[in-house]
GROMACS .gro file of C-alpha atoms in nm:
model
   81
    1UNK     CA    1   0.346   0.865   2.226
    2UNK     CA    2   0.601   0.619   2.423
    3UNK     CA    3   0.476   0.796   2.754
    4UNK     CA    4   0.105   0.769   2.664
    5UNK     CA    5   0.182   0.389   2.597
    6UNK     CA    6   0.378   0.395   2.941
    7UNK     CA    7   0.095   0.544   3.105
    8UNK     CA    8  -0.133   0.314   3.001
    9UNK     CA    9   0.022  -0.007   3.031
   10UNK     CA   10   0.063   0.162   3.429
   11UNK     CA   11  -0.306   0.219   3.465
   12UNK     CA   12  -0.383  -0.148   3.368
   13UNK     CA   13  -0.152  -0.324   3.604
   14UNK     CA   14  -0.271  -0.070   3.879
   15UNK     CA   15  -0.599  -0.149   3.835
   16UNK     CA   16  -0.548  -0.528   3.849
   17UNK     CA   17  -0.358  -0.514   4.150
   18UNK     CA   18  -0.650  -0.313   4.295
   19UNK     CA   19  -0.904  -0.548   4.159
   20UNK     CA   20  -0.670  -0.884   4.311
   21UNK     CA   21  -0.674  -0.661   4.669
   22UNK     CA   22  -1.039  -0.631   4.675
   23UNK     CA   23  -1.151  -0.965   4.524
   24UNK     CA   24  -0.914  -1.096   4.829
   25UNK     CA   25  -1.071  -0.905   5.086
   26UNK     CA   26  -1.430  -0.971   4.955
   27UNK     CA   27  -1.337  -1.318   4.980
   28UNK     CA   28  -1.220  -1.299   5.315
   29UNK     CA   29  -1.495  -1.099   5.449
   30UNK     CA   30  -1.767  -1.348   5.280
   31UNK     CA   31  -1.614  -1.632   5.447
   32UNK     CA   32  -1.617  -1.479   5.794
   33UNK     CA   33  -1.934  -1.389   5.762
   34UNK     CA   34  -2.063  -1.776   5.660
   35UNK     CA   35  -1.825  -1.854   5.918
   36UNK     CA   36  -1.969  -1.650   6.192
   37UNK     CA   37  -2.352  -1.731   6.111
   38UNK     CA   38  -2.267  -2.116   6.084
   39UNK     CA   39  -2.083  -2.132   6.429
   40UNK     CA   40  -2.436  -1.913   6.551
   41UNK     CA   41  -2.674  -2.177   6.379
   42UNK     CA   42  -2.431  -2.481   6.522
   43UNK     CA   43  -2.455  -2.348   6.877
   44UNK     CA   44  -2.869  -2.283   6.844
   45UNK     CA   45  -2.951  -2.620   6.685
   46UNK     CA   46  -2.660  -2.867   6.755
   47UNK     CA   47  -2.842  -3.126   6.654
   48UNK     CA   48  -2.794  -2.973   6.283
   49UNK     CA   49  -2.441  -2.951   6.301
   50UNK     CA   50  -2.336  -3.177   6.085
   51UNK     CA   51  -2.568  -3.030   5.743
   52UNK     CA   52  -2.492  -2.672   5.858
   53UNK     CA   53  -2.106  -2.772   5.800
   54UNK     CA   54  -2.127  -2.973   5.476
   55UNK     CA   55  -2.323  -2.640   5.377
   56UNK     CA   56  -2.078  -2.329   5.506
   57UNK     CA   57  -1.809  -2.582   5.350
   58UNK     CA   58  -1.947  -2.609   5.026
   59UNK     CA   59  -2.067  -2.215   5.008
   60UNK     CA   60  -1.674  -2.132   5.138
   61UNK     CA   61  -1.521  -2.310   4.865
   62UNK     CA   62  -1.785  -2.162   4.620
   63UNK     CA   63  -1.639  -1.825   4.759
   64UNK     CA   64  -1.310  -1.918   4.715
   65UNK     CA   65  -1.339  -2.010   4.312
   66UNK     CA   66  -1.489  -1.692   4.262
   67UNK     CA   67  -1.196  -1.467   4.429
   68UNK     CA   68  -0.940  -1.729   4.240
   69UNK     CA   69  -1.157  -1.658   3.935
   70UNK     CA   70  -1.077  -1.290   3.971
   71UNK     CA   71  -0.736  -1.299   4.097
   72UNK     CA   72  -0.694  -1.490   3.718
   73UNK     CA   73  -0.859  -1.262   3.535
   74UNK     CA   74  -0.641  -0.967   3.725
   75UNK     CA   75  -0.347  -1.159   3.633
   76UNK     CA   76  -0.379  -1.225   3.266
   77UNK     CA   77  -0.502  -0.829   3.246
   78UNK     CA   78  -0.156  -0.747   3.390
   79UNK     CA   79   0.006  -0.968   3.185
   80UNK     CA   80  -0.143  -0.903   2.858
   81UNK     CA   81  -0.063  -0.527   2.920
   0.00000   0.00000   0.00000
């Protein structure tokens, strides 16, 4: 009974650790990927520079609250275990 309990209380902070690594790395990889195709549109229209900015800013921090979003939600699942 005590190592079911043990096992499962395991397999829930495992799995938020997981979910924390891949909600950082999705962020990370969204954000060079804005990144990347903003620096591309900047350096084919610089004339645009300035909107494409205010937009791969506003989409990056959009990005951001989502992975902190998760990283919460992975925290209070390993803490709640």
């Amino acid at each position: 009974m005590l190592f079911a309990l043990l096992l499962d209380i395991s397999y829930a902070i495992m799995g938020a650790g997981i979910g924390a690594g891949l909600a950082a790395i999705g962020a990370g990889i969204g954000i060079g990927k804005i990144g990347g195709s903003a620096m591309e549109g900047m350096a084919r229209q610089p004339e645009a520079s300035g909107k494409i900015q205010n937009a791969m800013l506003v989409i990056a921090a959009l990005i951001e609250v989502a992975a902190l979003f998760a990283l919460v939600i992975c925290l209070l699942i390993s803490f709640k275990s």
